PDB file of C-alpha atoms in Angstrom:
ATOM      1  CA  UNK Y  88     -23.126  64.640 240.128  1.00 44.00           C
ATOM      2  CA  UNK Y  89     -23.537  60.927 240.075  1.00 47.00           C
ATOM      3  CA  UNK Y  90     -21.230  58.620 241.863  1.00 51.00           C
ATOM      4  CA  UNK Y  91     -17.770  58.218 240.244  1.00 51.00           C
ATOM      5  CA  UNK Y  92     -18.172  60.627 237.608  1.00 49.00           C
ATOM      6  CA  UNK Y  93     -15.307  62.620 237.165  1.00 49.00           C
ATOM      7  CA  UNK Y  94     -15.793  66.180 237.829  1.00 49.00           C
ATOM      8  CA  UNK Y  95     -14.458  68.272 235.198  1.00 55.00           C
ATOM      9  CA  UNK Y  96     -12.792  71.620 236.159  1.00 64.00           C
ATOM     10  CA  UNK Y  97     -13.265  75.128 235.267  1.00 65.00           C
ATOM     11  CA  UNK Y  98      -9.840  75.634 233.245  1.00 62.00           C
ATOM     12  CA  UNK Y  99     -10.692  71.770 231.400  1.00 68.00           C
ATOM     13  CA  UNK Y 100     -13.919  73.644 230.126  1.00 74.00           C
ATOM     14  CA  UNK Y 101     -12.290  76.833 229.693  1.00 74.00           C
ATOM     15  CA  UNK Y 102      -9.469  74.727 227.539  1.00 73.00           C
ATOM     16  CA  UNK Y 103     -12.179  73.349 225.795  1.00 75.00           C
ATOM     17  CA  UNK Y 104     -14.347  76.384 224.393  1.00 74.00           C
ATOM     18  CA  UNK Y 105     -10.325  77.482 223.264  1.00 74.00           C
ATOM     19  CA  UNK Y 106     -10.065  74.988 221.278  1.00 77.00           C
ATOM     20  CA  UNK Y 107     -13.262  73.381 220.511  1.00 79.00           C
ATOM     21  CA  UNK Y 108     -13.958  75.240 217.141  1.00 86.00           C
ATOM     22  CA  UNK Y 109     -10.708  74.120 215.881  1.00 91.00           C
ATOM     23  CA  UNK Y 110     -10.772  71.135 213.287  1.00 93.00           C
ATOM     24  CA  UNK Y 111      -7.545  69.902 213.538  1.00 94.00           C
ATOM     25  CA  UNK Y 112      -4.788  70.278 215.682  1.00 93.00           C
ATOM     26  CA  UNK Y 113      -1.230  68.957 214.319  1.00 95.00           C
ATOM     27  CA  UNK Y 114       1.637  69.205 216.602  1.00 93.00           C
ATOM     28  CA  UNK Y 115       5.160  69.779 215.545  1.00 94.00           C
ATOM     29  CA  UNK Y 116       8.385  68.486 217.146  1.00 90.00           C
ATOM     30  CA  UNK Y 117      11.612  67.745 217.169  1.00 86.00           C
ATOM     31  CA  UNK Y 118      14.153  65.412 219.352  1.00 77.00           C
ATOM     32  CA  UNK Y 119      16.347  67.948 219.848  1.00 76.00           C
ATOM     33  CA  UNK Y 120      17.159  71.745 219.149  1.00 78.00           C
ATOM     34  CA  UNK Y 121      18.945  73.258 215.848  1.00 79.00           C
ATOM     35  CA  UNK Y 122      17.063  71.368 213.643  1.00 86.00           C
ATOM     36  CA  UNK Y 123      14.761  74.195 212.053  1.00 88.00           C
ATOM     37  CA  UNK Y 124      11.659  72.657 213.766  1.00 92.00           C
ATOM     38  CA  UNK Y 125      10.169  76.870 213.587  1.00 93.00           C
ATOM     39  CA  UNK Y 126      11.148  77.333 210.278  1.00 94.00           C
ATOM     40  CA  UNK Y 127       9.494  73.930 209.286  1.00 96.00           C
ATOM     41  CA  UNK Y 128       6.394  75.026 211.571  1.00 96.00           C
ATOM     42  CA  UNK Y 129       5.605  78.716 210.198  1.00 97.00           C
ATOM     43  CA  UNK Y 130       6.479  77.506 206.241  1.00 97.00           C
ATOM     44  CA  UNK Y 131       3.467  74.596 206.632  1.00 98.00           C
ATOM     45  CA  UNK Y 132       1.082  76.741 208.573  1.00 98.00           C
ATOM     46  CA  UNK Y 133       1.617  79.618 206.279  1.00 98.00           C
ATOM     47  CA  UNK Y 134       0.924  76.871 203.628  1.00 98.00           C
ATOM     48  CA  UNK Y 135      -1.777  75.960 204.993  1.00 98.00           C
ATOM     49  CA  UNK Y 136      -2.997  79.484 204.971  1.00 98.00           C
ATOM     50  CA  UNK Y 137      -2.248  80.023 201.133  1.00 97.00           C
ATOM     51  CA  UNK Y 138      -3.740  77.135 200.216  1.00 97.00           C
ATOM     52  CA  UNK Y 139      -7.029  78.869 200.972  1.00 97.00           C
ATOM     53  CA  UNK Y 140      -7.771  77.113 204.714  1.00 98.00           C
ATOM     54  CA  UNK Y 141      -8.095  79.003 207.888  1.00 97.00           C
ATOM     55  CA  UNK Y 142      -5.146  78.494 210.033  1.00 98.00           C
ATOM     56  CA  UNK Y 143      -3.030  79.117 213.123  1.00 96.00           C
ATOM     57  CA  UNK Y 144       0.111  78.589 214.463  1.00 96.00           C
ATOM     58  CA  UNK Y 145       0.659  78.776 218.304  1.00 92.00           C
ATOM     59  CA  UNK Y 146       4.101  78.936 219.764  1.00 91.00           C
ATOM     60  CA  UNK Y 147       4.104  77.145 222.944  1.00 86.00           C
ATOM     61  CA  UNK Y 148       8.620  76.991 223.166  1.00 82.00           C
ATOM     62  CA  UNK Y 149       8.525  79.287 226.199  1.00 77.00           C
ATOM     63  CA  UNK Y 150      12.627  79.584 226.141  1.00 76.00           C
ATOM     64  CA  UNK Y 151      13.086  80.140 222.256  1.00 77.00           C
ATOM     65  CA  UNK Y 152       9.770  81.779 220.765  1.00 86.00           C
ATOM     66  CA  UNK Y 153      10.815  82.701 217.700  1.00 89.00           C
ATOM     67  CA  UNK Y 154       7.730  82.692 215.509  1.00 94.00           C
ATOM     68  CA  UNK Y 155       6.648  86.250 215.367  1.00 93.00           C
ATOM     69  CA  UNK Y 156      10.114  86.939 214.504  1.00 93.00           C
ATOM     70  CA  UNK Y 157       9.949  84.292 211.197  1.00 94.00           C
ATOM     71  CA  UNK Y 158       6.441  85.770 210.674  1.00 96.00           C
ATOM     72  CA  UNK Y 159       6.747  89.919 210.578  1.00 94.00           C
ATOM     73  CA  UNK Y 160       4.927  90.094 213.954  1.00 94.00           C
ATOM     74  CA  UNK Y 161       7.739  90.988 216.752  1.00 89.00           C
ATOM     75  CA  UNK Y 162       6.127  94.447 217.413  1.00 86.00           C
ATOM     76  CA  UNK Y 163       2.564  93.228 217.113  1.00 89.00           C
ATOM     77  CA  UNK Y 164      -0.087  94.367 219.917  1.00 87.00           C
ATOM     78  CA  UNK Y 165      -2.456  91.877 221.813  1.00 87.00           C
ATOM     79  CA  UNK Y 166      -5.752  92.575 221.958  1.00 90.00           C
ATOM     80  CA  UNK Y 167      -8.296  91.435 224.220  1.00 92.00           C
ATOM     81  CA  UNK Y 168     -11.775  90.679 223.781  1.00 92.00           C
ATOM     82  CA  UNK Y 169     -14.126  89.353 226.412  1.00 89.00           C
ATOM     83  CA  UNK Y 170     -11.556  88.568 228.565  1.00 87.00           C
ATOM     84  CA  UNK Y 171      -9.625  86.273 225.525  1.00 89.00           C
ATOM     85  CA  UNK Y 172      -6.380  87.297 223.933  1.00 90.00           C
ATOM     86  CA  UNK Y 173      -7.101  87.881 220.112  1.00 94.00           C
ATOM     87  CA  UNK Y 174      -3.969  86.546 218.183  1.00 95.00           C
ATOM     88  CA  UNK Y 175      -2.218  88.750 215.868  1.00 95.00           C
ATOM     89  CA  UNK Y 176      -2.620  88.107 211.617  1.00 96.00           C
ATOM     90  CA  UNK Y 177       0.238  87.308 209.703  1.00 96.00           C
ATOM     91  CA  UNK Y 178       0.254  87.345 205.901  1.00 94.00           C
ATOM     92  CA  UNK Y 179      -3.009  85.347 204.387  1.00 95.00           C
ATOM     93  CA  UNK Y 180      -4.968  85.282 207.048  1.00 96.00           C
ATOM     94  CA  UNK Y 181      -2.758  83.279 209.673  1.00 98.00           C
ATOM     95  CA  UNK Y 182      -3.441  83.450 212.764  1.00 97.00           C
ATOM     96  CA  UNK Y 183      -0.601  83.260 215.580  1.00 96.00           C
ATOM     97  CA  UNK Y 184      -0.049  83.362 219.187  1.00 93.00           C
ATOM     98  CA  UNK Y 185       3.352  83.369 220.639  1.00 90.00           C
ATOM     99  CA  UNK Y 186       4.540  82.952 224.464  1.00 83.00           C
ATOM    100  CA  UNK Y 187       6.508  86.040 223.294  1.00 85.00           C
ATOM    101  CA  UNK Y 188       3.914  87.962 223.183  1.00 86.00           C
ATOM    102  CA  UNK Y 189       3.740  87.984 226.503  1.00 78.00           C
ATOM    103  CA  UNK Y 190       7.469  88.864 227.695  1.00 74.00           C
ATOM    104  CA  UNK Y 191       8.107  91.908 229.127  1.00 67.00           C
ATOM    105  CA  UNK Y 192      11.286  92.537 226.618  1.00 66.00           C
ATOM    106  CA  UNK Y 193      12.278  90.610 222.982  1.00 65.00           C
ATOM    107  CA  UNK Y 194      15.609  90.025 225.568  1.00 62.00           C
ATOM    108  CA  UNK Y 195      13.681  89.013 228.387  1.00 61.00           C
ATOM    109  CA  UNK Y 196      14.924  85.003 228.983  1.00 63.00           C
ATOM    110  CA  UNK Y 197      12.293  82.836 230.928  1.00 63.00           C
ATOM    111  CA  UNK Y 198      13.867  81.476 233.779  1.00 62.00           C
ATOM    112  CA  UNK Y 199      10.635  80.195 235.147  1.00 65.00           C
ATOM    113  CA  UNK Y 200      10.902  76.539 237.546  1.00 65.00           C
ATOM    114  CA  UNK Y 201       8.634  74.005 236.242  1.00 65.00           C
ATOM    115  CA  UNK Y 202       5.429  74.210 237.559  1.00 72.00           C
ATOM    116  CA  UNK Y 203       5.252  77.614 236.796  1.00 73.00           C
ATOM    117  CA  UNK Y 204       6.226  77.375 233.171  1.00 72.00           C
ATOM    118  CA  UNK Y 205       3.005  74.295 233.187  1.00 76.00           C
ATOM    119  CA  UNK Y 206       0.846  76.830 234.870  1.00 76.00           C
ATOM    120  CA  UNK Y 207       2.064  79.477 232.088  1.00 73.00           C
ATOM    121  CA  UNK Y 208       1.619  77.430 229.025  1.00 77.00           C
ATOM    122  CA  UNK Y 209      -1.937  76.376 230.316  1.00 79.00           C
ATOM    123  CA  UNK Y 210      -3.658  79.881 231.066  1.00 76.00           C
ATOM    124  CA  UNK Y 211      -1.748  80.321 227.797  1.00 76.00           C
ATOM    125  CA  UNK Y 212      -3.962  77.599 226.044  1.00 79.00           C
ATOM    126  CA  UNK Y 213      -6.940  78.494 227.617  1.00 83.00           C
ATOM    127  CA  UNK Y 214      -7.341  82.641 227.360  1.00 88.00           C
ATOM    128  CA  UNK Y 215      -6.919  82.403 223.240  1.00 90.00           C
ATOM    129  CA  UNK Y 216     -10.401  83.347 220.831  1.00 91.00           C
ATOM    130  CA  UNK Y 217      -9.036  81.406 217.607  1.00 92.00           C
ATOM    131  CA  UNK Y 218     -11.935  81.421 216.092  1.00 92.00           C
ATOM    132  CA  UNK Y 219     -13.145  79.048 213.344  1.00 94.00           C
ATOM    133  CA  UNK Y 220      -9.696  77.642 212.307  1.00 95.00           C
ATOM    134  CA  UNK Y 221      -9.552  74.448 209.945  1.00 97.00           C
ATOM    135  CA  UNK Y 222      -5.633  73.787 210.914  1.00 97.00           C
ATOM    136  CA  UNK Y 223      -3.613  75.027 213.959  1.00 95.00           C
ATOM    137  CA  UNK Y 224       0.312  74.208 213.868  1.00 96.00           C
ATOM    138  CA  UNK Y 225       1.613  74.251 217.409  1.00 93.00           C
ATOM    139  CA  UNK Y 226       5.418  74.709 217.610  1.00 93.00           C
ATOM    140  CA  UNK Y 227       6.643  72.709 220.634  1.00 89.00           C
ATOM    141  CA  UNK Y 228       9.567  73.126 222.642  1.00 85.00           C
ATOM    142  CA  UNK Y 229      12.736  71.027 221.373  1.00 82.00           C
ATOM    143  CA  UNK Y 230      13.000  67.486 223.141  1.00 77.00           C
ATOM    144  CA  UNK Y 231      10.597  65.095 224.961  1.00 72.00           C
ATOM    145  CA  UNK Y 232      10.977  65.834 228.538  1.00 70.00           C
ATOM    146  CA  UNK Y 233       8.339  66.627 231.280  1.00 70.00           C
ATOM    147  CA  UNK Y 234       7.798  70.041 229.642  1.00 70.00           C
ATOM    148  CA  UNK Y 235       6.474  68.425 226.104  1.00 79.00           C
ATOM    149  CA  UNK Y 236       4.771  65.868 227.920  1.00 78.00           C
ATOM    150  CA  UNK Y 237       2.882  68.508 229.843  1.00 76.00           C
ATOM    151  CA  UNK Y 238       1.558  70.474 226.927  1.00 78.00           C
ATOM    152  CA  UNK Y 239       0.927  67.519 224.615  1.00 81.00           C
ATOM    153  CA  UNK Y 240      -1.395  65.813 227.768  1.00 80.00           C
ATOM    154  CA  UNK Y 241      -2.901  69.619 227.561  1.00 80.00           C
ATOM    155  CA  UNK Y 242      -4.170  69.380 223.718  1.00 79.00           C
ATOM    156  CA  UNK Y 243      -6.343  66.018 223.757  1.00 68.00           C
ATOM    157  CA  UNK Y 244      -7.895  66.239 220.380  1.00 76.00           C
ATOM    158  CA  UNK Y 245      -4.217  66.981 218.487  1.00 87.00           C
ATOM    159  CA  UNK Y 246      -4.457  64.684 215.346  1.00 93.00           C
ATOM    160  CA  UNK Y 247      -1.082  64.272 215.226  1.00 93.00           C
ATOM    161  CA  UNK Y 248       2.488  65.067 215.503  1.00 93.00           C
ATOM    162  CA  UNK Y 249       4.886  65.800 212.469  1.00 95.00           C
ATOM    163  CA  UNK Y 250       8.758  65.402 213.853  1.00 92.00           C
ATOM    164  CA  UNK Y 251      11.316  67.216 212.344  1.00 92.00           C
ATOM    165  CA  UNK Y 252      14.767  65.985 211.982  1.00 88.00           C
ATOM    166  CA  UNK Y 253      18.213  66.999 209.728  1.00 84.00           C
ATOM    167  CA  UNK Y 254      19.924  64.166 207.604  1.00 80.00           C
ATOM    168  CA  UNK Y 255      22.829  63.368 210.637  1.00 71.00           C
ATOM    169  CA  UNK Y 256      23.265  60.399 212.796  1.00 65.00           C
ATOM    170  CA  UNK Y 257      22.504  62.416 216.178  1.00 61.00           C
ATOM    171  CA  UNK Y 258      19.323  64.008 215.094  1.00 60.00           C
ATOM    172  CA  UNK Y 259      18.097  60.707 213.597  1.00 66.00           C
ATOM    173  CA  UNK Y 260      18.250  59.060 216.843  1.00 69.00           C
ATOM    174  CA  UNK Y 261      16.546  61.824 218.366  1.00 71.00           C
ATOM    175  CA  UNK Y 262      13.551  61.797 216.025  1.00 75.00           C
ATOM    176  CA  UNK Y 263      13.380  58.421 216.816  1.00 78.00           C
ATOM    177  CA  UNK Y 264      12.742  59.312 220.498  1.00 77.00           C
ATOM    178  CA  UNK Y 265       9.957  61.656 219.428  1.00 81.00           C
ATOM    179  CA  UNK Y 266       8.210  58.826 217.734  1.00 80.00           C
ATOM    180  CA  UNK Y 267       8.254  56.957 220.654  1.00 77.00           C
ATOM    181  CA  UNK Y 268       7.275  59.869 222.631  1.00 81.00           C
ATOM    182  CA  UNK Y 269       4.150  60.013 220.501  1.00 82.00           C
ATOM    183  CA  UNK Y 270       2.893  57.126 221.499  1.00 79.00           C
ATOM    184  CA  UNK Y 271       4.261  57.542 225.469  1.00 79.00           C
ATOM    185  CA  UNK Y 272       1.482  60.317 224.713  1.00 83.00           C
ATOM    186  CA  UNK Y 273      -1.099  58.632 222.644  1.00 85.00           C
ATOM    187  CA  UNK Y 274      -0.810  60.809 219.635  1.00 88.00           C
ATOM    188  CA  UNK Y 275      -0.007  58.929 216.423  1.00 91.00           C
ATOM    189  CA  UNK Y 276       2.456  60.488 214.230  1.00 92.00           C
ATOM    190  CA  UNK Y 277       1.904  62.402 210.886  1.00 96.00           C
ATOM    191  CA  UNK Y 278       5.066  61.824 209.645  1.00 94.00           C
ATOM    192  CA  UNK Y 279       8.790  62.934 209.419  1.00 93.00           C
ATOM    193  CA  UNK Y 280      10.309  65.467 207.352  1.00 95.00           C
ATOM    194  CA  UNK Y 281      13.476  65.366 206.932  1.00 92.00           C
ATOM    195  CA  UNK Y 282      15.081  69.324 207.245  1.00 91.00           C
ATOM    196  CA  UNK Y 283      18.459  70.989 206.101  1.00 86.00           C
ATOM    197  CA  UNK Y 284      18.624  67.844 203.253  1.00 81.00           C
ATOM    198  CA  UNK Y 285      21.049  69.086 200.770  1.00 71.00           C
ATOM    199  CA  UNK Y 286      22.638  72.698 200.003  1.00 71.00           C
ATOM    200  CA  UNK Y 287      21.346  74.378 196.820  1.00 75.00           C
ATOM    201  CA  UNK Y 288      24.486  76.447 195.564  1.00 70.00           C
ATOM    202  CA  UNK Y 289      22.353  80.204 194.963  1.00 73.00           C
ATOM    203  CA  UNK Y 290      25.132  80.248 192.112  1.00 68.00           C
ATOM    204  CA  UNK Y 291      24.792  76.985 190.143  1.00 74.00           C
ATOM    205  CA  UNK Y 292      21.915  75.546 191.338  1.00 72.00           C
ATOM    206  CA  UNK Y 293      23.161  72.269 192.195  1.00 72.00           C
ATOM    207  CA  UNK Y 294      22.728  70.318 195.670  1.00 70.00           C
ATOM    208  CA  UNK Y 295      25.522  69.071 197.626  1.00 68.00           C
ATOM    209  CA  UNK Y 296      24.930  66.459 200.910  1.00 69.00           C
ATOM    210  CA  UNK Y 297      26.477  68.558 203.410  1.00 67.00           C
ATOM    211  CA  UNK Y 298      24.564  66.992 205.916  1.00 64.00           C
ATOM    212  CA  UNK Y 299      23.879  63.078 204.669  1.00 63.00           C
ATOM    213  CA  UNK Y 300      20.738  62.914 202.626  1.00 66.00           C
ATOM    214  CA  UNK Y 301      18.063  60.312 202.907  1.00 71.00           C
ATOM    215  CA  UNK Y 302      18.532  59.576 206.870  1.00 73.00           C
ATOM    216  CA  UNK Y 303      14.715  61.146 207.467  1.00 80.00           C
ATOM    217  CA  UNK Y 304      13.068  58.603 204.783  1.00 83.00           C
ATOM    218  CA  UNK Y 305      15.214  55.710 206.478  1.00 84.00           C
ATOM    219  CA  UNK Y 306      14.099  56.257 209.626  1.00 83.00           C
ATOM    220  CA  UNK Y 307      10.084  56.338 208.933  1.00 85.00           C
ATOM    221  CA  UNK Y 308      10.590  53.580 207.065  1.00 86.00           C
ATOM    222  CA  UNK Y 309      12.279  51.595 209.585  1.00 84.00           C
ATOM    223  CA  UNK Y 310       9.778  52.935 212.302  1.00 85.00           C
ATOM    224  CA  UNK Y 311       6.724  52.498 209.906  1.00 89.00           C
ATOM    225  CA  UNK Y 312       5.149  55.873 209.629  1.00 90.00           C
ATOM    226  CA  UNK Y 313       4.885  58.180 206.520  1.00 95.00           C
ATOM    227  CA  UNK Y 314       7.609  60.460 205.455  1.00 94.00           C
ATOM    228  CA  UNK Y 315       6.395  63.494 204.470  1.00 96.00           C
ATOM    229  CA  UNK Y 316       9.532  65.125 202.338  1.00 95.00           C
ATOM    230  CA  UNK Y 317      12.750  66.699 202.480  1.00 92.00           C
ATOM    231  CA  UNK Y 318      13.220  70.632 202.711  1.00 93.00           C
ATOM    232  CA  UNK Y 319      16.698  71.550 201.359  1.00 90.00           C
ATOM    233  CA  UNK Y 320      18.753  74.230 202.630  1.00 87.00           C
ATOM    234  CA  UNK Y 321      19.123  77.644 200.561  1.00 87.00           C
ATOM    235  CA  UNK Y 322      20.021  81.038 201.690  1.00 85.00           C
ATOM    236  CA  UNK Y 323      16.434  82.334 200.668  1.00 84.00           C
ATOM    237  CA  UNK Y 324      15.117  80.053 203.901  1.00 86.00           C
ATOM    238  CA  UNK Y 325      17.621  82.165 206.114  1.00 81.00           C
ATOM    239  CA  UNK Y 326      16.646  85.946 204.724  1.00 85.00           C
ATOM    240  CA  UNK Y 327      13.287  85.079 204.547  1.00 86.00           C
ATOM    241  CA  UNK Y 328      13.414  84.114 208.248  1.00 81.00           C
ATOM    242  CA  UNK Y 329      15.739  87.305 208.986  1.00 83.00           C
ATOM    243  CA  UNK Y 330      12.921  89.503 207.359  1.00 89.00           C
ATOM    244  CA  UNK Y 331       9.891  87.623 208.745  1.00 92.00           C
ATOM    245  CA  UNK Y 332       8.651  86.640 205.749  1.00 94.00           C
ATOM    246  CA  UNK Y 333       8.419  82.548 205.236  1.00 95.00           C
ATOM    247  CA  UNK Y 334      10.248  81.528 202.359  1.00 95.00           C
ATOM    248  CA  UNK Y 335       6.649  79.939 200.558  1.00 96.00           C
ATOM    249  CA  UNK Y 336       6.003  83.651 200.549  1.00 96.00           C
ATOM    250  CA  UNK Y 337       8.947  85.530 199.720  1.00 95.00           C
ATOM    251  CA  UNK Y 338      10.378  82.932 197.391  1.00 93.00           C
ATOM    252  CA  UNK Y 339       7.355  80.600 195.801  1.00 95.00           C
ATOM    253  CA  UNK Y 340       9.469  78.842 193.237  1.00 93.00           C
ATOM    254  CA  UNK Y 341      12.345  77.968 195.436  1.00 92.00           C
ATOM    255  CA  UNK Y 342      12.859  74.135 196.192  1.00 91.00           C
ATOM    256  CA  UNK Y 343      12.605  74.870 199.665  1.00 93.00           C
ATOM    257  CA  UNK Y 344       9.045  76.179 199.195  1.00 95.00           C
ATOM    258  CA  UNK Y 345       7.643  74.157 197.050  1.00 96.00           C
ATOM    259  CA  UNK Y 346       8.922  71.222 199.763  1.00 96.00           C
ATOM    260  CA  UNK Y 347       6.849  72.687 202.034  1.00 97.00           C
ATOM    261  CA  UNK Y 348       3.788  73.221 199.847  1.00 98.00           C
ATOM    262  CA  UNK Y 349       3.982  69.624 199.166  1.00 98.00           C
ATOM    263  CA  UNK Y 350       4.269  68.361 202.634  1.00 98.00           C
ATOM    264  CA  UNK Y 351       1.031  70.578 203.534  1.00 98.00           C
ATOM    265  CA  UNK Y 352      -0.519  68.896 200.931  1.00 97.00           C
ATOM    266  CA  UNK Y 353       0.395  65.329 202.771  1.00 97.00           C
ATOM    267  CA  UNK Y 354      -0.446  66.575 206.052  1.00 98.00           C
ATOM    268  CA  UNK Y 355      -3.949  67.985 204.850  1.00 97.00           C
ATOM    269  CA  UNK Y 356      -4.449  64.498 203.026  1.00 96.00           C
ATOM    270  CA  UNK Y 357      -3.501  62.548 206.254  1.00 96.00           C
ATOM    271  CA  UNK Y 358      -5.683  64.186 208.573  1.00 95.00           C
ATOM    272  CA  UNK Y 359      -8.383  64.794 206.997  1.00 90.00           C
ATOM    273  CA  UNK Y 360      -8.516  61.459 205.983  1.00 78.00           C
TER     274      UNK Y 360
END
């Protein structure tokens, strides 16, 4: 090796092959928890699947993975292949990979230190065949502490970060962190949707600002990044999580899904230029 190169290590290359047939990488997160940042995850990248592209979604929260629960797959077997974990296929296609997989017990909490949880996440990263994938959605853990940091410096070609936030005061601030975060970790930002934006009465049909309304749209435009929509809430969003079957699925012509169908759209625009 010549002088000063950097040597590059077996798990970098092993991370590498992972993820190296994957087109684009877009990160979701959220300041803080309670803000539907899995709900908002599994609706885009089961978008993204029904829109005819091949996607994923990888689940990296180790102390709340809830996304084979939102997406029918709680009881679904891993397979391995040459020494790779094979994720599981939800509806269309998707593709997903959960750190639940891989506990014990559905009850099992993670009360891992640190370094172990890093060590976790990144044998995690590295032992998964994807495949050819055009998107993969990776739902972070809540905040932008040493744990998000960690995983985010993990993914190097990400192509960006959408941050998820509700209409209040509190969560604004907090998606204003993420931002920030974003570029603490050198990965620009897709854009913000704003989550929980309204109540559409199942009776009437009209929407009532439980929660504020416009705070999300505010904020990006204050900050100067896109916003990429609001996602109202409904009690379709809630059963469809329940059953494990996203609401773009169960429930096409709802407002909530056709929110989500139209940020996809904005996200697929964005980074694929």
């Amino acid at each position: 090796m010549a002088k000063g190169k950097p040597m590059i290590s077996e798990g970098d290359l092993k991370l590498s092959a992972s993820l190296g047939r994957i087109k684009h990488v877009i990160i979701v997160i959220s300041g803080k928890g309670g803000v539907g940042k899995s709900t908002v995850s599994s609706n885009l990248a089961m978008s993204l699947s029904m829109k005819g592209f091949r996607a994923g979604i990888m689940d990296v929260d180790i102390h709340g993975p809830n996304i084979p629960k939102m997406l029918g797959l709680e009881d679904a077997p891993l397979a391995v292949r040459d020494g790779k974990l094979l994720p599981p296929e939800a509806a269309n296609g998707l593709k997903v990979m959960s750190m639940a997989f891989l506990l014990p017990e559905k009850d099992s909490p993670v009360v891992w230190r640190g370094p172990m949880k890093m060590s976790a996440i990144r044998q995690f990263l590295e032992d998964v065949d994807w495949g050819e994938l055009d998107h993969l959605v990776i739902d972070m853990p809540p905040g932008t502490g040493d744990e998000a940091l960690s995983i985010v410096q993990l993914i190097p070609k990400a192509d960006g970060m959408v941050v998820v936030t509700t209409p209040q005061d509190v969560a604004l601030l907090d998606s204003r962190k993420s931002v920030v975060f974003g570029a603490t970790a050198n990965i620009p930002i897709i854009g913000v949707v704003e989550n929980m934006s309204g109540f559409i009465c199942p009776h009437c049909g009209e929407c009532a600002d439980i929660f504020k309304s416009g705070g999300g749209e505010r904020t990006a435009t204050e900050m100067g990044i896109q916003f990429l929509g609001r996602v109202p809430i409904e009690p379709k969003i809630t059963e469809s999580g329940d059953s494990g079957v996203p609401v773009v699925v169960s429930s096409p012509d709802s407002a909530s899904a056709k929110a989500f169908m139209d940020i996809a759209d904005k996200i697929v625009r964005t980074v694929m230029g």
